[in-house]
Amino acid sequence: MPAERISTEQIPAPDNQVILAIDQGTSSSRAMLFDRHGALRAQAQQELACAFPHSGWVEQDAEALWLSVLTVCREVLAQADVLQLKVCGIGITNQRETTLLWRRDTGEVVAPAIVWQDRRTLDYCQQLQQRGHQDWVSQRTGLCLDPYFSASKLHWLLQDAALRQAAVQGELAFGTVDSFLLWRLTRGRVHATDTTNASRTLLLDIHRLQWDAELLELFDIPAALLPEVRQSADDFGATDAHWFGRPLPIVAVAGDQQAAAIGQGCVRAGGLKSTYGTGCFALLNTGEQLLQSQHQLLSTVACTVQGQTQYALEGAIFVAGAAVKWLRDQLGLIRDASETEALAASLADNGGVYLVPAFTGLGAPYWRPELKAQWSGLTLGTGKAYLARAVLEAVAYQTADLLQAMRSDGAALLSLQVDGGMVNNSWFCQFLADVLNINVMRPLQTETTAFGVALLAGIQLHWYADLDALPALVRAESWFYPECSSGQRAELLAGWQRAVAALLNAEVR
């Protein structure tokens, strides 16, 4: 009798098998190895710097970004050899919207990467709004006409006559960071992206999940520049053996915030997570239903897996951990971000001190990219503890604005799952619970972005049957429950609303 054929779905992955998750973020590149139980087995990290050549401009050296990814991958692969781990595949998760342009023949990047925080295209976006394009663009893409997204950045790059000519002739390739890394890792054999990243460009019809001819015409972008759009768990080719001594299959790609939602187990309608990294991004999974927010939230792709696309409502805060870094690097008030926890806890209250951290404008639900940061309530008695606490509080207040917008759009919010560097601060997590009046869960596995793309890779490798199998791998480390009174909460939020109103009114004048 012929041997019985057993599907790969029935074969458990051995404990020595791991997935390499590449997490390319704004402030660092990291590589991590996760086994089939979701345990982190090895990791490496390298910090990255941003350049600010002009007011409102934020750039990164694309070659430094690439080399950092190569370095951390080689470090963890060396660790895998020592630990006798077998790397079965790679997942890539990345800072979204950051825009790169390179030559197809040599792979040479033709300009610095324009980072998602960059505001140089503000006037151009406002011109498009004034010409009446906002509503149809929002309906088509789920996004708003803002410098945050990739299309206006790419339009800006193509104002260079030589680059435009090369683009029209098919000599250049555009990509967000995921596409750039795929191109480099495969040595130009794969020019692709996934639906989550494509949905952040302002060029994708979010309903059909295809590049849109009218949007390309609006931004004057040649279609020949664009990568192929694939699923989030898919075949993205294999790394060239030159890089790591052997080819490794690339089986998952997802934008960092969508990956973090998956890493938190928010894989079905109603799942809500908020990530506190350089910025803050709250995602509410809306399932297969694409909701158009009536309160200036974004509609975006949550993931596309096994032929099924899920959507999300997202609120974006441009500055979260970046404000803590500003306290450290620009003001010199702290040596390490961890110091903010003790500073904030040392105070009985905030002393009426508020920061509206509009260092790169205000994101959702305001979408005022022209605003600048503003303090209020400062006195001669305001010391660094008050400033540190105001920075932490500001992130919580902005989250409150996002969740209020979600509730106004009809969402029932029962709990919030948090991740990112800031949530190592327990004072901050407790303040979130108090201000939001909601239970807050901090996961045991805080590297949720890398974890999420590893889980997607696991589906493609048949480690897990489908998305529904993933929440069982997510475990809570701590729960934080509201402790402050409704009166205290109302007073804190009223102070924040006054501070925002003062900034908005000052701009009007």
Coordinates of C-alpha atoms in Angstrom, one line a residue:
M1 CA 0.0 0.0 0.0
P2 CA 1.3 3.5 -0.7
A3 CA 2.3 5.5 2.3
E4 CA -0.3 7.8 3.7
R5 CA 0.2 11.4 2.7
I6 CA 0.2 13.7 5.7
S7 CA -0.5 17.5 5.1
T8 CA 2.1 19.9 6.4
E9 CA -0.6 21.4 8.6
Q10 CA -0.5 18.3 10.7
I11 CA 3.2 18.2 11.2
P12 CA 4.4 20.2 14.3
A13 CA 7.5 22.2 13.9
P14 CA 10.4 20.9 16.0
D15 CA 11.4 23.1 18.9
N16 CA 14.7 24.1 17.2
Q17 CA 12.9 25.7 14.3
V18 CA 12.6 29.5 14.4
I19 CA 11.5 32.4 12.3
L20 CA 13.7 35.4 11.7
A21 CA 11.6 38.6 12.2
I22 CA 13.2 41.8 10.8
D23 CA 11.8 44.8 12.6
Q24 CA 13.0 47.9 10.8
G25 CA 11.8 51.0 12.8
T26 CA 12.4 54.7 12.8
S27 CA 14.9 54.7 15.6
S28 CA 16.5 51.2 15.2
S29 CA 16.7 48.0 13.2
R30 CA 16.2 44.8 15.1
A31 CA 16.3 41.1 14.2
M32 CA 14.7 38.5 16.4
L33 CA 14.2 34.7 16.4
F34 CA 10.9 33.3 17.5
D35 CA 10.1 29.6 17.9
R36 CA 6.7 28.0 17.2
H37 CA 5.6 28.6 20.8
G38 CA 6.1 32.3 20.4
A39 CA 9.3 32.4 22.6
L40 CA 12.0 34.9 21.7
R41 CA 15.2 32.9 21.3
A42 CA 17.7 35.5 20.1
Q43 CA 17.8 39.1 19.1
A44 CA 20.1 41.9 17.9
Q45 CA 19.6 45.7 17.6
Q46 CA 21.3 48.7 16.1
E47 CA 20.2 52.3 16.5
L48 CA 19.5 54.6 13.6
A49 CA 19.6 58.3 13.4
C50 CA 17.4 60.8 11.6
A51 CA 18.6 63.9 9.9
F52 CA 16.7 67.2 10.0
P53 CA 18.2 69.3 7.1
H54 CA 15.5 71.9 7.1
S55 CA 12.6 72.9 9.3
G56 CA 9.9 70.1 9.0
W57 CA 12.2 67.8 7.0
V58 CA 13.0 64.3 8.4
E59 CA 15.4 62.0 6.5
Q60 CA 17.3 58.9 6.9
D61 CA 20.4 57.5 5.1
A62 CA 19.0 54.6 3.2
E63 CA 22.4 52.8 2.9
A64 CA 22.9 53.1 6.7
L65 CA 19.4 51.7 7.1
W66 CA 20.2 48.7 4.9
L67 CA 23.5 48.0 6.5
S68 CA 21.9 48.1 10.0
V69 CA 19.4 45.4 8.8
L70 CA 22.2 43.3 7.3
T71 CA 24.2 43.6 10.5
V72 CA 21.5 42.6 12.9
C73 CA 20.4 39.7 10.7
R74 CA 23.9 38.3 10.6
E75 CA 24.3 38.7 14.3
V76 CA 21.1 36.7 15.1
L77 CA 21.9 34.1 12.5
A78 CA 25.3 33.6 14.2
Q79 CA 23.5 33.2 17.5
A80 CA 21.2 30.6 15.8
D81 CA 24.2 28.6 14.7
V82 CA 25.5 28.6 18.3
L83 CA 22.1 27.6 19.7
Q84 CA 21.6 25.0 16.9
L85 CA 18.4 26.6 15.7
K86 CA 17.1 26.2 12.2
V87 CA 15.8 29.4 10.5
C88 CA 12.8 28.3 8.4
G89 CA 11.8 31.7 7.0
I90 CA 11.8 35.5 7.3
G91 CA 9.1 38.0 8.1
I92 CA 9.7 41.8 7.6
T93 CA 7.9 44.5 9.5
N94 CA 8.7 48.1 9.0
Q95 CA 8.2 51.8 9.6
R96 CA 5.4 52.7 7.2
E97 CA 5.0 55.6 4.7
T98 CA 8.8 56.3 4.7
T99 CA 9.6 56.8 1.0
L100 CA 12.5 55.5 -1.0
L101 CA 13.5 55.7 -4.7
W102 CA 16.3 53.7 -6.3
R103 CA 17.7 52.6 -9.6
R104 CA 16.5 49.3 -11.0
D105 CA 19.9 48.5 -12.7
T106 CA 22.2 49.1 -9.8
G107 CA 19.9 49.3 -6.7
E108 CA 21.5 52.6 -5.9
V109 CA 19.3 54.9 -3.8
V110 CA 18.9 58.3 -5.6
A111 CA 17.9 60.4 -2.6
P112 CA 17.7 60.1 1.2
A113 CA 14.7 58.3 2.6
I114 CA 11.9 60.7 3.4
V115 CA 10.7 59.6 6.8
W116 CA 7.0 59.4 7.7
Q117 CA 7.3 62.3 10.1
D118 CA 8.5 64.6 7.3
R119 CA 6.3 67.7 6.6
R120 CA 7.9 69.2 3.5
T121 CA 4.9 68.5 1.4
L122 CA 2.4 70.4 3.6
D123 CA 1.7 73.2 1.1
Y124 CA 1.2 70.7 -1.7
C125 CA -1.3 68.7 0.3
Q126 CA -3.2 71.8 1.3
Q127 CA -3.4 72.8 -2.4
L128 CA -4.9 69.4 -3.3
Q129 CA -7.4 69.9 -0.4
Q130 CA -8.3 73.4 -1.7
R131 CA -8.9 72.0 -5.2
G132 CA -11.6 69.7 -3.7
H133 CA -9.8 66.4 -3.8
Q134 CA -10.1 65.4 -0.1
D135 CA -13.4 63.7 0.0
W136 CA -12.9 61.3 -3.0
V137 CA -9.4 60.6 -2.0
S138 CA -10.6 59.6 1.5
Q139 CA -13.3 57.4 0.0
R140 CA -10.9 55.7 -2.3
T141 CA -8.0 55.2 0.1
G142 CA -9.3 55.5 3.7
L143 CA -6.7 58.2 4.3
C144 CA -6.5 62.0 4.2
L145 CA -4.4 64.4 2.2
D146 CA -1.6 64.8 4.6
P147 CA 2.3 64.9 4.3
Y148 CA 2.3 61.8 6.5
F149 CA 1.6 59.4 3.6
S150 CA 3.9 58.3 0.8
A151 CA 2.4 59.8 -2.3
S152 CA 3.2 63.5 -1.7
K153 CA 6.8 62.5 -0.7
L154 CA 7.2 60.6 -4.0
H155 CA 5.7 63.5 -5.9
W156 CA 8.2 65.8 -4.3
L157 CA 11.1 63.6 -5.3
L158 CA 9.9 63.5 -8.9
Q159 CA 10.1 67.3 -9.2
D160 CA 13.7 66.7 -10.1
A161 CA 13.6 66.6 -13.9
A162 CA 16.3 63.9 -14.3
L163 CA 14.6 61.6 -11.8
R164 CA 11.2 62.1 -13.5
Q165 CA 12.6 61.2 -16.9
A166 CA 14.2 58.1 -15.4
A167 CA 10.9 57.2 -13.7
V168 CA 8.9 57.6 -16.9
Q169 CA 11.4 55.4 -18.7
G170 CA 11.1 52.6 -16.1
E171 CA 14.6 53.0 -14.7
L172 CA 13.6 53.7 -11.1
A173 CA 11.7 51.8 -8.4
F174 CA 9.6 53.2 -5.6
G175 CA 9.0 51.5 -2.3
T176 CA 8.3 51.9 1.3
V177 CA 11.0 50.3 3.6
D178 CA 9.6 46.8 3.2
S179 CA 9.9 47.0 -0.6
F180 CA 13.4 48.4 -0.4
L181 CA 14.5 45.6 1.9
L182 CA 12.9 42.9 -0.3
W183 CA 14.7 44.3 -3.3
R184 CA 18.1 44.4 -1.5
L185 CA 17.7 41.0 0.2
T186 CA 16.7 39.3 -3.1
R187 CA 19.2 41.3 -5.1
G188 CA 16.5 42.9 -7.3
R189 CA 14.6 39.8 -8.1
V190 CA 11.5 40.9 -6.1
H191 CA 9.9 44.3 -6.2
A192 CA 6.8 43.9 -4.0
T193 CA 4.9 45.1 -1.0
D194 CA 1.9 43.9 1.0
T195 CA -1.6 45.2 1.4
T196 CA -0.9 46.8 4.8
N197 CA 2.0 48.9 3.5
A198 CA 0.4 49.7 0.2
S199 CA -2.7 51.0 2.0
R200 CA -0.5 53.7 3.6
T201 CA 0.7 55.3 0.3
L202 CA -2.4 57.2 -0.8
L203 CA -2.1 55.4 -4.1
L204 CA -4.1 52.2 -3.3
D205 CA -7.8 51.7 -3.9
I206 CA -8.4 50.2 -0.4
H207 CA -11.6 48.5 -1.7
R208 CA -10.1 46.7 -4.7
L209 CA -6.6 46.4 -3.2
Q210 CA -5.0 47.7 -6.4
W211 CA -3.0 50.7 -7.4
D212 CA -5.4 53.3 -8.7
A213 CA -5.0 55.1 -12.0
E214 CA -6.8 58.3 -10.9
L215 CA -4.7 58.6 -7.8
L216 CA -1.5 58.1 -9.8
E217 CA -2.7 60.9 -12.1
L218 CA -3.6 63.2 -9.2
F219 CA 0.0 62.9 -7.8
D220 CA 1.6 62.7 -11.3
I221 CA 3.3 59.4 -10.5
P222 CA 4.3 56.9 -13.3
A223 CA 2.8 53.4 -12.6
A224 CA 6.1 51.9 -13.7
L225 CA 7.6 52.9 -10.3
L226 CA 5.3 50.8 -8.2
P227 CA 5.8 47.4 -6.6
E228 CA 3.5 44.4 -6.9
V229 CA 0.9 44.2 -4.1
R230 CA 0.8 40.8 -2.4
Q231 CA -0.8 39.3 0.7
S232 CA 0.7 39.9 4.2
A233 CA 1.5 36.2 4.5
D234 CA 2.8 35.2 1.0
D235 CA 5.7 34.1 -1.0
F236 CA 8.1 37.0 -1.3
G237 CA 11.0 35.1 -2.8
A238 CA 14.2 34.2 -1.0
T239 CA 17.3 36.1 0.2
D240 CA 20.3 35.9 -2.1
A241 CA 22.8 33.4 -0.8
H242 CA 25.4 36.2 -0.9
W243 CA 24.0 37.8 2.2
F244 CA 23.7 35.0 4.7
G245 CA 25.6 32.1 3.1
R246 CA 22.3 30.4 2.1
P247 CA 19.0 31.4 0.7
L248 CA 16.2 32.0 3.2
P249 CA 12.5 32.2 2.2
I250 CA 10.7 35.5 2.9
V251 CA 7.2 34.6 3.8
A252 CA 5.5 37.6 5.5
V253 CA 5.5 41.4 5.2
A254 CA 3.4 43.8 7.3
G255 CA 3.6 47.4 8.4
D256 CA 4.7 47.8 11.9
Q257 CA 1.4 48.9 13.4
Q258 CA -0.6 46.1 11.7
A259 CA 2.1 43.6 12.8
A260 CA 1.8 44.8 16.4
A261 CA -2.0 44.3 16.3
I262 CA -1.4 40.7 15.2
G263 CA 1.2 40.2 17.8
Q264 CA -1.4 41.3 20.4
G265 CA -3.9 38.8 19.1
C266 CA -6.2 41.5 17.7
V267 CA -7.1 39.4 14.6
R268 CA -10.9 39.7 14.7
A269 CA -13.4 42.6 14.8
G270 CA -13.3 44.5 18.1
G271 CA -9.6 43.8 19.0
L272 CA -7.9 47.1 20.0
K273 CA -4.3 47.8 20.5
S274 CA -2.1 50.9 20.9
T275 CA 1.6 50.9 20.3
Y276 CA 3.8 53.5 22.0
G277 CA 7.0 53.8 20.1
T278 CA 8.4 56.9 18.3
G279 CA 4.8 57.7 17.6
C280 CA 1.6 56.2 19.0
F281 CA -0.8 54.3 16.8
A282 CA -4.1 52.9 18.0
L283 CA -5.7 50.2 15.7
L284 CA -9.2 48.8 16.1
N285 CA -9.9 45.7 14.0
T286 CA -13.2 46.0 12.1
G287 CA -13.0 42.6 10.5
E288 CA -14.0 42.3 6.8
Q289 CA -16.0 45.5 7.1
L290 CA -14.3 48.6 5.8
L291 CA -15.6 51.5 8.0
Q292 CA -15.3 55.1 6.9
S293 CA -14.7 57.2 10.1
Q294 CA -16.9 60.3 10.6
H295 CA -14.3 61.6 13.2
Q296 CA -11.1 61.9 11.2
L297 CA -9.7 58.4 11.9
L298 CA -8.1 56.5 9.1
S299 CA -9.4 53.3 7.5
T300 CA -6.6 50.9 6.7
V301 CA -5.9 47.3 5.9
A302 CA -5.2 45.2 9.0
C303 CA -3.9 42.2 7.0
T304 CA -4.5 40.0 4.1
V305 CA -4.1 36.3 4.9
Q306 CA -5.3 33.2 3.0
G307 CA -7.3 35.3 0.6
Q308 CA -9.1 37.2 3.3
T309 CA -8.6 40.9 4.0
Q310 CA -9.4 42.5 7.4
Y311 CA -9.6 46.2 7.9
A312 CA -9.0 48.6 10.8
L313 CA -9.7 52.1 12.1
E314 CA -6.5 53.8 13.1
G315 CA -5.6 56.9 15.0
A316 CA -2.1 58.2 14.6
I317 CA -0.2 60.3 17.1
F318 CA 3.0 61.5 15.5
V319 CA 5.0 62.1 18.7
A320 CA 5.0 59.7 21.7
G321 CA 8.4 58.1 22.6
A322 CA 10.0 60.8 20.4
A323 CA 9.0 63.4 23.1
V324 CA 10.8 61.3 25.8
K325 CA 13.9 61.2 23.5
W326 CA 13.6 65.0 23.1
L327 CA 13.8 65.4 26.9
R328 CA 16.9 63.3 26.9
D329 CA 18.8 64.4 23.8
Q330 CA 17.7 68.0 23.3
L331 CA 17.0 69.2 26.8
G332 CA 19.4 66.9 28.7
L333 CA 16.9 66.5 31.5
I334 CA 17.3 62.7 31.7
R335 CA 20.0 60.2 30.9
D336 CA 17.6 57.3 30.1
A337 CA 13.9 57.1 29.2
S338 CA 13.4 54.8 32.2
E339 CA 14.0 57.8 34.6
T340 CA 10.6 59.3 33.6
E341 CA 8.8 56.7 35.6
A342 CA 10.3 57.8 39.0
L343 CA 10.1 61.5 38.1
A344 CA 6.4 61.3 37.3
A345 CA 5.6 59.1 40.4
S346 CA 7.5 61.6 42.6
L347 CA 4.7 64.2 42.1
A348 CA 1.2 64.2 43.8
D349 CA -0.3 65.8 40.7
N350 CA 0.7 67.5 37.4
G351 CA 0.8 71.0 38.8
G352 CA -1.3 72.2 36.0
V353 CA 1.5 71.7 33.5
Y354 CA 0.5 70.5 30.0
L355 CA 2.4 69.8 26.8
V356 CA 0.7 69.6 23.5
P357 CA 3.5 67.7 21.6
A358 CA 2.8 69.0 18.1
F359 CA 6.5 68.8 17.2
T360 CA 5.5 67.6 13.8
G361 CA 2.0 68.8 13.8
L362 CA -1.0 67.1 15.4
G363 CA -2.3 63.8 13.9
A364 CA -5.7 62.2 14.5
P365 CA -8.3 63.4 15.2
Y366 CA -7.1 66.9 14.5
W367 CA -5.0 66.5 11.4
R368 CA -3.2 69.9 11.8
P369 CA 0.3 69.3 10.4
E370 CA 1.2 73.0 10.5
L371 CA 1.0 73.3 14.3
K372 CA 4.0 73.5 16.6
A373 CA 4.4 72.1 20.2
Q374 CA 3.3 74.3 23.1
W375 CA 3.6 74.2 26.9
S376 CA 1.1 75.7 29.3
G377 CA 1.0 76.1 33.0
L378 CA 4.7 76.7 33.5
T379 CA 5.9 78.6 36.6
L380 CA 9.2 79.3 38.3
G381 CA 8.5 76.2 40.4
T382 CA 8.2 73.9 37.4
G383 CA 11.1 71.5 37.6
K384 CA 12.1 68.6 35.4
A385 CA 9.7 66.1 37.2
Y386 CA 6.8 68.2 36.0
L387 CA 8.1 68.4 32.5
A388 CA 8.7 64.6 32.3
R389 CA 5.3 63.9 33.7
A390 CA 3.7 66.3 31.2
V391 CA 5.3 64.4 28.4
L392 CA 4.0 61.1 29.6
E393 CA 0.5 62.5 30.3
A394 CA 0.3 64.1 26.8
V395 CA 0.6 60.7 25.2
A396 CA -2.2 59.4 27.3
Y397 CA -4.4 62.4 26.6
Q398 CA -3.9 62.0 22.9
T399 CA -4.9 58.4 23.2
A400 CA -8.0 59.5 25.0
D401 CA -8.8 61.7 21.9
L402 CA -8.4 58.7 19.6
L403 CA -10.6 56.3 21.7
Q404 CA -13.3 59.0 22.0
A405 CA -13.3 59.3 18.2
M406 CA -13.6 55.5 17.9
R407 CA -16.5 55.5 20.3
S408 CA -18.2 58.2 18.3
D409 CA -17.8 56.0 15.2
G410 CA -19.8 53.3 17.0
A411 CA -17.0 51.2 18.5
A412 CA -17.6 49.4 21.9
L413 CA -14.2 49.4 23.6
L414 CA -13.9 47.0 26.5
S415 CA -10.1 46.9 27.0
L416 CA -6.9 48.2 25.5
Q417 CA -3.8 46.1 24.7
V418 CA -0.6 48.2 24.7
D419 CA 3.0 47.7 23.5
G420 CA 6.1 49.6 22.5
G421 CA 9.0 51.0 24.5
M422 CA 6.9 53.4 26.6
V423 CA 4.8 50.6 28.2
N424 CA 7.8 49.4 30.2
N425 CA 6.9 52.4 32.3
S426 CA 4.2 51.1 34.7
W427 CA 3.3 54.6 35.9
F428 CA 2.4 55.5 32.3
C429 CA 0.3 52.3 31.9
Q430 CA -1.6 53.1 35.1
F431 CA -2.2 56.7 34.0
L432 CA -3.5 55.4 30.7
A433 CA -6.0 53.2 32.5
D434 CA -7.0 56.1 34.8
V435 CA -7.5 58.6 32.0
L436 CA -9.1 56.3 29.5
N437 CA -11.3 54.6 32.1
I438 CA -10.6 51.3 30.6
N439 CA -8.6 48.1 31.5
V440 CA -5.1 48.1 30.0
M441 CA -3.2 44.9 29.2
R442 CA 0.6 44.8 28.9
P443 CA 1.7 41.6 27.2
L444 CA 4.3 39.2 28.4
Q445 CA 5.9 39.5 24.9
T446 CA 6.4 43.2 24.5
E447 CA 8.2 42.9 21.1
T448 CA 4.8 42.6 19.5
T449 CA 5.7 44.1 16.2
A450 CA 8.4 41.5 15.4
F451 CA 6.2 38.8 17.1
G452 CA 3.3 39.7 14.9
V453 CA 5.1 39.3 11.6
A454 CA 6.7 36.1 12.9
L455 CA 3.1 34.8 13.5
L456 CA 2.2 35.8 10.0
A457 CA 5.2 33.9 8.7
G458 CA 4.2 30.9 10.8
I459 CA 0.8 30.8 9.0
Q460 CA 2.6 30.8 5.6
L461 CA 4.9 28.1 6.8
H462 CA 1.9 26.0 8.1
W463 CA 3.0 26.3 11.7
Y464 CA -0.4 27.7 12.5
A465 CA -3.7 26.9 10.7
D466 CA -5.0 30.5 10.4
L467 CA -5.4 33.8 12.2
D468 CA -7.8 32.3 14.8
A469 CA -4.9 30.2 16.1
L470 CA -2.8 33.2 17.0
P471 CA -4.5 34.7 20.1
A472 CA -3.6 31.5 22.1
L473 CA 0.0 32.5 21.8
V474 CA -0.5 36.0 23.4
R475 CA -0.2 36.1 27.2
A476 CA -0.7 39.0 29.6
E477 CA 2.2 40.2 31.8
S478 CA 0.2 42.8 33.7
W479 CA -3.3 44.3 33.8
F480 CA -3.9 47.9 34.9
Y481 CA -7.3 49.0 36.1
P482 CA -8.8 52.5 36.5
E483 CA -8.2 53.8 40.0
C484 CA -8.8 57.5 39.9
S485 CA -12.2 59.1 40.5
S486 CA -14.5 60.3 37.7
G487 CA -13.9 63.9 39.0
Q488 CA -10.2 63.6 38.8
R489 CA -10.4 62.2 35.3
A490 CA -12.7 64.9 34.1
E491 CA -10.4 67.6 35.6
L492 CA -7.3 66.1 33.9
L493 CA -9.0 65.9 30.5
A494 CA -10.5 69.4 30.8
G495 CA -6.9 70.7 31.4
W496 CA -5.7 68.9 28.3
Q497 CA -8.6 70.2 26.2
R498 CA -7.9 73.8 27.3
A499 CA -4.3 73.4 26.3
V500 CA -5.2 72.1 22.9
A501 CA -7.8 74.8 22.4
A502 CA -5.2 77.5 23.4
L503 CA -2.9 76.1 20.7
L504 CA -5.6 76.0 18.0
N505 CA -6.8 79.5 18.9
A506 CA -3.3 80.9 18.8
E507 CA -2.9 79.5 15.3
V508 CA -6.1 81.0 14.1
R509 CA -5.0 84.4 15.3

